[in-house]
Amino acid sequence: MANLLHVEVVAVEEKIWTGEAEMLVARTTEGELGVLPGHAPLLGQLAEPGQVRIKLAGGDQVAYDVDGGFVSVTERGVTILAESATVATPANAH
């Protein structure tokens, strides 16, 4: 089985989602960023408005609309720190 990525989506007031994922896609001010296990460490600013998509093992996906914040990739995983994050409506999920 492929390695999984530990992901946390955190808003200013609360932890929104945490778990293991195959891949994370986030839109940053520099463009869309895909993160797989073993990705090089980085810190990026999330685009406003933006969306974070998390691909789970088995093919399921969860998506959050985010306003402001940062994406941090370390050897331990990925953290999305957003000013606000809400579950994306299915029409907006890709």
Short mmCIF file of the N, C-alpha and C atoms (twelve columns), coordinates in Angstrom:
data_MODEL
# 
_entry.id   MODEL 
# 
loop_
_atom_site.group_PDB 
_atom_site.id 
_atom_site.type_symbol 
_atom_site.label_atom_id 
_atom_site.label_alt_id 
_atom_site.label_comp_id 
_atom_site.label_asym_id 
_atom_site.label_seq_id 
_atom_site.Cartn_x 
_atom_site.Cartn_y 
_atom_site.Cartn_z 
_atom_site.pdbx_PDB_model_num 
ATOM 1   N N  . MET A 1  0.844   -1.184 0.000  1 
ATOM 2   C CA . MET A 1  0.000   0.000  0.000  1 
ATOM 3   C C  . MET A 1  0.889   1.247  0.000  1 
ATOM 4   N N  . ALA A 2  0.450   2.239  -0.707 1 
ATOM 5   C CA . ALA A 2  1.218   3.482  -0.805 1 
ATOM 6   C C  . ALA A 2  1.246   4.205  0.534  1 
ATOM 7   N N  . ASN A 3  2.281   5.003  0.726  1 
ATOM 8   C CA . ASN A 3  2.356   5.831  1.925  1 
ATOM 9   C C  . ASN A 3  1.211   6.818  1.914  1 
ATOM 10  N N  . LEU A 4  0.755   7.197  3.085  1 
ATOM 11  C CA . LEU A 4  -0.292  8.201  3.200  1 
ATOM 12  C C  . LEU A 4  0.288   9.464  3.802  1 
ATOM 13  N N  . LEU A 5  -0.417  10.537 3.604  1 
ATOM 14  C CA . LEU A 5  -0.025  11.865 4.028  1 
ATOM 15  C C  . LEU A 5  -0.901  12.259 5.210  1 
ATOM 16  N N  . HIS A 6  -0.320  12.715 6.307  1 
ATOM 17  C CA . HIS A 6  -1.121  13.202 7.430  1 
ATOM 18  C C  . HIS A 6  -1.529  14.640 7.128  1 
ATOM 19  N N  . VAL A 7  -2.840  14.908 7.178  1 
ATOM 20  C CA . VAL A 7  -3.363  16.223 6.818  1 
ATOM 21  C C  . VAL A 7  -4.183  16.781 7.973  1 
ATOM 22  N N  . GLU A 8  -4.010  18.075 8.250  1 
ATOM 23  C CA . GLU A 8  -4.845  18.796 9.207  1 
ATOM 24  C C  . GLU A 8  -5.340  20.063 8.543  1 
ATOM 25  N N  . VAL A 9  -6.652  20.304 8.641  1 
ATOM 26  C CA . VAL A 9  -7.246  21.563 8.185  1 
ATOM 27  C C  . VAL A 9  -7.711  22.280 9.443  1 
ATOM 28  N N  . VAL A 10 -7.132  23.454 9.688  1 
ATOM 29  C CA . VAL A 10 -7.389  24.190 10.919 1 
ATOM 30  C C  . VAL A 10 -7.832  25.606 10.570 1 
ATOM 31  N N  . ALA A 11 -8.935  26.040 11.174 1 
ATOM 32  C CA . ALA A 11 -9.365  27.432 11.043 1 
ATOM 33  C C  . ALA A 11 -8.958  28.147 12.320 1 
ATOM 34  N N  . VAL A 12 -9.126  29.444 12.342 1 
ATOM 35  C CA . VAL A 12 -8.696  30.246 13.486 1 
ATOM 36  C C  . VAL A 12 -9.290  29.721 14.791 1 
ATOM 37  N N  . GLU A 13 -10.550 29.326 14.763 1 
ATOM 38  C CA . GLU A 13 -11.247 28.952 15.997 1 
ATOM 39  C C  . GLU A 13 -11.259 27.458 16.299 1 
ATOM 40  N N  . GLU A 14 -11.012 26.583 15.288 1 
ATOM 41  C CA . GLU A 14 -11.189 25.161 15.523 1 
ATOM 42  C C  . GLU A 14 -10.455 24.301 14.503 1 
ATOM 43  N N  . LYS A 15 -10.239 23.041 14.887 1 
ATOM 44  C CA . LYS A 15 -9.709  22.057 13.946 1 
ATOM 45  C C  . LYS A 15 -10.895 21.575 13.116 1 
ATOM 46  N N  . ILE A 16 -10.787 21.663 11.796 1 
ATOM 47  C CA . ILE A 16 -11.886 21.331 10.903 1 
ATOM 48  C C  . ILE A 16 -11.851 19.864 10.493 1 
ATOM 49  N N  . TRP A 17 -10.673 19.373 10.112 1 
ATOM 50  C CA . TRP A 17 -10.536 17.992 9.644  1 
ATOM 51  C C  . TRP A 17 -9.117  17.525 9.881  1 
ATOM 52  N N  . THR A 18 -8.983  16.273 10.253 1 
ATOM 53  C CA . THR A 18 -7.663  15.675 10.373 1 
ATOM 54  C C  . THR A 18 -7.758  14.221 9.962  1 
ATOM 55  N N  . GLY A 19 -6.734  13.725 9.300  1 
ATOM 56  C CA . GLY A 19 -6.748  12.334 8.883  1 
ATOM 57  C C  . GLY A 19 -5.625  12.028 7.915  1 
ATOM 58  N N  . GLU A 20 -5.703  10.840 7.339  1 
ATOM 59  C CA . GLU A 20 -4.690  10.381 6.400  1 
ATOM 60  C C  . GLU A 20 -5.251  10.493 4.988  1 
ATOM 61  N N  . ALA A 21 -4.402  10.890 4.048  1 
ATOM 62  C CA . ALA A 21 -4.841  11.087 2.670  1 
ATOM 63  C C  . ALA A 21 -3.762  10.637 1.705  1 
ATOM 64  N N  . GLU A 22 -4.187  10.346 0.472  1 
ATOM 65  C CA . GLU A 22 -3.241  10.005 -0.584 1 
ATOM 66  C C  . GLU A 22 -2.631  11.258 -1.195 1 
ATOM 67  N N  . MET A 23 -3.431  12.350 -1.242 1 
ATOM 68  C CA . MET A 23 -2.982  13.568 -1.907 1 
ATOM 69  C C  . MET A 23 -3.802  14.750 -1.421 1 
ATOM 70  N N  . LEU A 24 -3.197  15.922 -1.455 1 
ATOM 71  C CA . LEU A 24 -3.886  17.167 -1.138 1 
ATOM 72  C C  . LEU A 24 -3.617  18.146 -2.277 1 
ATOM 73  N N  . VAL A 25 -4.651  18.872 -2.682 1 
ATOM 74  C CA . VAL A 25 -4.504  19.911 -3.699 1 
ATOM 75  C C  . VAL A 25 -5.021  21.215 -3.100 1 
ATOM 76  N N  . ALA A 26 -4.201  22.264 -3.183 1 
ATOM 77  C CA . ALA A 26 -4.582  23.576 -2.651 1 
ATOM 78  C C  . ALA A 26 -4.216  24.646 -3.672 1 
ATOM 79  N N  . ARG A 27 -5.037  25.697 -3.746 1 
ATOM 80  C CA . ARG A 27 -4.730  26.809 -4.637 1 
ATOM 81  C C  . ARG A 27 -4.010  27.875 -3.821 1 
ATOM 82  N N  . THR A 28 -2.775  28.168 -4.245 1 
ATOM 83  C CA . THR A 28 -1.981  29.181 -3.552 1 
ATOM 84  C C  . THR A 28 -1.879  30.420 -4.434 1 
ATOM 85  N N  . THR A 29 -1.267  31.458 -3.904 1 
ATOM 86  C CA . THR A 29 -1.073  32.683 -4.683 1 
ATOM 87  C C  . THR A 29 -0.114  32.451 -5.849 1 
ATOM 88  N N  . GLU A 30 0.641   31.357 -5.805 1 
ATOM 89  C CA . GLU A 30 1.585   31.015 -6.878 1 
ATOM 90  C C  . GLU A 30 0.986   30.032 -7.877 1 
ATOM 91  N N  . GLY A 31 -0.217  29.528 -7.618 1 
ATOM 92  C CA . GLY A 31 -0.861  28.548 -8.493 1 
ATOM 93  C C  . GLY A 31 -1.310  27.332 -7.708 1 
ATOM 94  N N  . GLU A 32 -1.894  26.367 -8.424 1 
ATOM 95  C CA . GLU A 32 -2.396  25.169 -7.763 1 
ATOM 96  C C  . GLU A 32 -1.231  24.265 -7.377 1 
ATOM 97  N N  . LEU A 33 -1.298  23.701 -6.182 1 
ATOM 98  C CA . LEU A 33 -0.229  22.898 -5.618 1 
ATOM 99  C C  . LEU A 33 -0.774  21.524 -5.263 1 
ATOM 100 N N  . GLY A 34 -0.142  20.476 -5.764 1 
ATOM 101 C CA . GLY A 34 -0.481  19.113 -5.385 1 
ATOM 102 C C  . GLY A 34 0.584   18.570 -4.465 1 
ATOM 103 N N  . VAL A 35 0.163   17.939 -3.371 1 
ATOM 104 C CA . VAL A 35 1.111   17.410 -2.388 1 
ATOM 105 C C  . VAL A 35 0.874   15.912 -2.226 1 
ATOM 106 N N  . LEU A 36 1.937   15.142 -2.447 1 
ATOM 107 C CA . LEU A 36 1.928   13.702 -2.241 1 
ATOM 108 C C  . LEU A 36 2.871   13.365 -1.085 1 
ATOM 109 N N  . PRO A 37 2.763   12.158 -0.519 1 
ATOM 110 C CA . PRO A 37 3.715   11.771 0.528  1 
ATOM 111 C C  . PRO A 37 5.148   11.930 0.040  1 
ATOM 112 N N  . GLY A 38 6.013   12.456 0.897  1 
ATOM 113 C CA . GLY A 38 7.414   12.658 0.549  1 
ATOM 114 C C  . GLY A 38 7.700   13.996 -0.118 1 
ATOM 115 N N  . HIS A 39 6.693   14.859 -0.223 1 
ATOM 116 C CA . HIS A 39 6.879   16.177 -0.840 1 
ATOM 117 C C  . HIS A 39 7.911   16.983 -0.049 1 
ATOM 118 N N  . ALA A 40 8.675   17.792 -0.758 1 
ATOM 119 C CA . ALA A 40 9.652   18.662 -0.106 1 
ATOM 120 C C  . ALA A 40 8.947   19.666 0.797  1 
ATOM 121 N N  . PRO A 41 9.552   20.019 1.930  1 
ATOM 122 C CA . PRO A 41 8.955   21.013 2.826  1 
ATOM 123 C C  . PRO A 41 8.752   22.350 2.113  1 
ATOM 124 N N  . LEU A 42 7.647   23.015 2.428  1 
ATOM 125 C CA . LEU A 42 7.392   24.347 1.885  1 
ATOM 126 C C  . LEU A 42 6.335   25.046 2.717  1 
ATOM 127 N N  . LEU A 43 6.252   26.351 2.518  1 
ATOM 128 C CA . LEU A 43 5.218   27.178 3.132  1 
ATOM 129 C C  . LEU A 43 4.657   28.050 2.025  1 
ATOM 130 N N  . GLY A 44 3.344   28.015 1.834  1 
ATOM 131 C CA . GLY A 44 2.716   28.803 0.784  1 
ATOM 132 C C  . GLY A 44 1.507   29.550 1.307  1 
ATOM 133 N N  . GLN A 45 1.196   30.664 0.651  1 
ATOM 134 C CA . GLN A 45 0.023   31.458 1.022  1 
ATOM 135 C C  . GLN A 45 -1.157  30.988 0.185  1 
ATOM 136 N N  . LEU A 46 -2.289  30.704 0.856  1 
ATOM 137 C CA . LEU A 46 -3.486  30.260 0.149  1 
ATOM 138 C C  . LEU A 46 -4.108  31.421 -0.613 1 
ATOM 139 N N  . ALA A 47 -4.615  31.133 -1.810 1 
ATOM 140 C CA . ALA A 47 -5.313  32.134 -2.610 1 
ATOM 141 C C  . ALA A 47 -6.674  32.423 -1.970 1 
ATOM 142 N N  . GLU A 48 -7.174  33.624 -2.189 1 
ATOM 143 C CA . GLU A 48 -8.486  34.008 -1.658 1 
ATOM 144 C C  . GLU A 48 -9.413  34.376 -2.788 1 
ATOM 145 N N  . PRO A 49 -10.605 33.823 -2.894 1 
ATOM 146 C CA . PRO A 49 -11.005 32.611 -2.164 1 
ATOM 147 C C  . PRO A 49 -10.314 31.409 -2.769 1 
ATOM 148 N N  . GLY A 50 -10.239 30.353 -2.011 1 
ATOM 149 C CA . GLY A 50 -9.566  29.162 -2.496 1 
ATOM 150 C C  . GLY A 50 -10.295 27.912 -2.075 1 
ATOM 151 N N  . GLN A 51 -9.766  26.795 -2.525 1 
ATOM 152 C CA . GLN A 51 -10.344 25.515 -2.150 1 
ATOM 153 C C  . GLN A 51 -9.217  24.527 -1.898 1 
ATOM 154 N N  . VAL A 52 -9.411  23.686 -0.902 1 
ATOM 155 C CA . VAL A 52 -8.484  22.604 -0.582 1 
ATOM 156 C C  . VAL A 52 -9.230  21.296 -0.821 1 
ATOM 157 N N  . ARG A 53 -8.625  20.426 -1.643 1 
ATOM 158 C CA . ARG A 53 -9.223  19.127 -1.920 1 
ATOM 159 C C  . ARG A 53 -8.313  18.037 -1.360 1 
ATOM 160 N N  . ILE A 54 -8.900  17.100 -0.642 1 
ATOM 161 C CA . ILE A 54 -8.150  16.032 0.004  1 
ATOM 162 C C  . ILE A 54 -8.635  14.706 -0.570 1 
ATOM 163 N N  . LYS A 55 -7.727  13.996 -1.259 1 
ATOM 164 C CA . LYS A 55 -8.069  12.694 -1.831 1 
ATOM 165 C C  . LYS A 55 -7.747  11.616 -0.811 1 
ATOM 166 N N  . LEU A 56 -8.778  10.886 -0.412 1 
ATOM 167 C CA . LEU A 56 -8.629  9.848  0.602  1 
ATOM 168 C C  . LEU A 56 -8.317  8.505  -0.048 1 
ATOM 169 N N  . ALA A 57 -7.779  7.586  0.723  1 
ATOM 170 C CA . ALA A 57 -7.558  6.226  0.238  1 
ATOM 171 C C  . ALA A 57 -8.911  5.644  -0.165 1 
ATOM 172 N N  . GLY A 58 -8.950  4.945  -1.265 1 
ATOM 173 C CA . GLY A 58 -10.211 4.371  -1.729 1 
ATOM 174 C C  . GLY A 58 -10.927 5.251  -2.731 1 
ATOM 175 N N  . GLY A 59 -10.380 6.448  -3.009 1 
ATOM 176 C CA . GLY A 59 -10.961 7.295  -4.048 1 
ATOM 177 C C  . GLY A 59 -11.916 8.370  -3.577 1 
ATOM 178 N N  . ASP A 60 -12.342 8.340  -2.324 1 
ATOM 179 C CA . ASP A 60 -13.223 9.405  -1.825 1 
ATOM 180 C C  . ASP A 60 -12.450 10.712 -1.732 1 
ATOM 181 N N  . GLN A 61 -13.182 11.814 -1.701 1 
ATOM 182 C CA . GLN A 61 -12.550 13.136 -1.620 1 
ATOM 183 C C  . GLN A 61 -13.384 14.040 -0.717 1 
ATOM 184 N N  . VAL A 62 -12.700 14.867 0.057  1 
ATOM 185 C CA . VAL A 62 -13.364 15.923 0.820  1 
ATOM 186 C C  . VAL A 62 -12.776 17.245 0.355  1 
ATOM 187 N N  . ALA A 63 -13.593 18.281 0.354  1 
ATOM 188 C CA . ALA A 63 -13.132 19.584 -0.118 1 
ATOM 189 C C  . ALA A 63 -13.652 20.668 0.816  1 
ATOM 190 N N  . TYR A 64 -12.824 21.694 0.989  1 
ATOM 191 C CA . TYR A 64 -13.167 22.830 1.845  1 
ATOM 192 C C  . TYR A 64 -12.897 24.122 1.093  1 
ATOM 193 N N  . ASP A 65 -13.850 25.034 1.167  1 
ATOM 194 C CA . ASP A 65 -13.634 26.393 0.683  1 
ATOM 195 C C  . ASP A 65 -12.930 27.136 1.806  1 
ATOM 196 N N  . VAL A 66 -11.813 27.782 1.492  1 
ATOM 197 C CA . VAL A 66 -11.026 28.463 2.512  1 
ATOM 198 C C  . VAL A 66 -10.841 29.927 2.141  1 
ATOM 199 N N  . ASP A 67 -10.750 30.753 3.155  1 
ATOM 200 C CA . ASP A 67 -10.460 32.176 2.984  1 
ATOM 201 C C  . ASP A 67 -9.173  32.483 3.722  1 
ATOM 202 N N  . GLY A 68 -8.169  32.901 2.977  1 
ATOM 203 C CA . GLY A 68 -6.910  33.308 3.584  1 
ATOM 204 C C  . GLY A 68 -6.190  32.182 4.281  1 
ATOM 205 N N  . GLY A 69 -4.955  32.427 4.625  1 
ATOM 206 C CA . GLY A 69 -4.186  31.471 5.396  1 
ATOM 207 C C  . GLY A 69 -3.008  30.910 4.641  1 
ATOM 208 N N  . PHE A 70 -2.509  29.788 5.147  1 
ATOM 209 C CA . PHE A 70 -1.273  29.207 4.647  1 
ATOM 210 C C  . PHE A 70 -1.370  27.695 4.549  1 
ATOM 211 N N  . VAL A 71 -0.528  27.122 3.705  1 
ATOM 212 C CA . VAL A 71 -0.333  25.686 3.641  1 
ATOM 213 C C  . VAL A 71 1.114   25.424 4.040  1 
ATOM 214 N N  . SER A 72 1.304   24.496 4.962  1 
ATOM 215 C CA . SER A 72 2.638   24.137 5.439  1 
ATOM 216 C C  . SER A 72 2.855   22.652 5.195  1 
ATOM 217 N N  . VAL A 73 3.938   22.332 4.476  1 
ATOM 218 C CA . VAL A 73 4.304   20.945 4.218  1 
ATOM 219 C C  . VAL A 73 5.606   20.663 4.959  1 
ATOM 220 N N  . THR A 74 5.577   19.647 5.821  1 
ATOM 221 C CA . THR A 74 6.781   19.223 6.544  1 
ATOM 222 C C  . THR A 74 6.931   17.721 6.359  1 
ATOM 223 N N  . GLU A 75 7.998   17.164 6.925  1 
ATOM 224 C CA . GLU A 75 8.175   15.718 6.842  1 
ATOM 225 C C  . GLU A 75 7.074   14.971 7.598  1 
ATOM 226 N N  . ARG A 76 6.374   15.640 8.497  1 
ATOM 227 C CA . ARG A 76 5.295   15.006 9.264  1 
ATOM 228 C C  . ARG A 76 3.955   15.056 8.570  1 
ATOM 229 N N  . GLY A 77 3.800   15.928 7.550  1 
ATOM 230 C CA . GLY A 77 2.522   16.009 6.862  1 
ATOM 231 C C  . GLY A 77 2.212   17.419 6.404  1 
ATOM 232 N N  . VAL A 78 0.931   17.674 6.189  1 
ATOM 233 C CA . VAL A 78 0.472   18.950 5.660  1 
ATOM 234 C C  . VAL A 78 -0.507  19.577 6.640  1 
ATOM 235 N N  . THR A 79 -0.336  20.876 6.886  1 
ATOM 236 C CA . THR A 79 -1.285  21.626 7.702  1 
ATOM 237 C C  . THR A 79 -1.813  22.779 6.864  1 
ATOM 238 N N  . ILE A 80 -3.134  22.902 6.823  1 
ATOM 239 C CA . ILE A 80 -3.794  24.051 6.222  1 
ATOM 240 C C  . ILE A 80 -4.263  24.914 7.386  1 
ATOM 241 N N  . LEU A 81 -3.753  26.123 7.472  1 
ATOM 242 C CA . LEU A 81 -4.173  27.058 8.514  1 
ATOM 243 C C  . LEU A 81 -4.903  28.195 7.809  1 
ATOM 244 N N  . ALA A 82 -6.227  28.171 7.908  1 
ATOM 245 C CA . ALA A 82 -7.056  29.131 7.184  1 
ATOM 246 C C  . ALA A 82 -7.763  30.063 8.151  1 
ATOM 247 N N  . GLU A 83 -8.081  31.266 7.666  1 
ATOM 248 C CA . GLU A 83 -8.884  32.175 8.474  1 
ATOM 249 C C  . GLU A 83 -10.265 31.586 8.683  1 
ATOM 250 N N  . SER A 84 -10.826 30.969 7.637  1 
ATOM 251 C CA . SER A 84 -12.090 30.232 7.769  1 
ATOM 252 C C  . SER A 84 -12.094 29.095 6.760  1 
ATOM 253 N N  . ALA A 85 -12.814 28.027 7.083  1 
ATOM 254 C CA . ALA A 85 -12.922 26.865 6.201  1 
ATOM 255 C C  . ALA A 85 -14.311 26.273 6.358  1 
ATOM 256 N N  . THR A 86 -14.987 26.059 5.233  1 
ATOM 257 C CA . THR A 86 -16.305 25.448 5.243  1 
ATOM 258 C C  . THR A 86 -16.334 24.314 4.207  1 
ATOM 259 N N  . VAL A 87 -17.152 23.322 4.454  1 
ATOM 260 C CA . VAL A 87 -17.269 22.204 3.518  1 
ATOM 261 C C  . VAL A 87 -17.738 22.742 2.177  1 
ATOM 262 N N  . ALA A 88 -17.037 22.363 1.118  1 
ATOM 263 C CA . ALA A 88 -17.398 22.814 -0.231 1 
ATOM 264 C C  . ALA A 88 -18.663 22.091 -0.682 1 
ATOM 265 N N  . THR A 89 -19.501 22.790 -1.413 1 
ATOM 266 C CA . THR A 89 -20.683 22.156 -1.970 1 
ATOM 267 C C  . THR A 89 -20.268 21.223 -3.100 1 
ATOM 268 N N  . PRO A 90 -20.991 20.141 -3.333 1 
ATOM 269 C CA . PRO A 90 -20.586 19.183 -4.356 1 
ATOM 270 C C  . PRO A 90 -20.384 19.812 -5.736 1 
ATOM 271 N N  . ALA A 91 -21.136 20.847 -6.085 1 
ATOM 272 C CA . ALA A 91 -20.982 21.481 -7.387 1 
ATOM 273 C C  . ALA A 91 -19.611 22.145 -7.507 1 
ATOM 274 N N  . ASN A 92 -19.020 22.565 -6.383 1 
ATOM 275 C CA . ASN A 92 -17.721 23.212 -6.410 1 
ATOM 276 C C  . ASN A 92 -16.571 22.237 -6.254 1 
ATOM 277 N N  . ALA A 93 -16.842 21.035 -5.786 1 
ATOM 278 C CA . ALA A 93 -15.788 20.047 -5.580 1 
ATOM 279 C C  . ALA A 93 -15.390 19.492 -6.943 1 
ATOM 280 N N  . HIS A 94 -14.085 19.305 -7.151 1 
ATOM 281 C CA . HIS A 94 -13.600 18.818 -8.450 1 
ATOM 282 C C  . HIS A 94 -13.171 17.382 -8.331 1 
# 
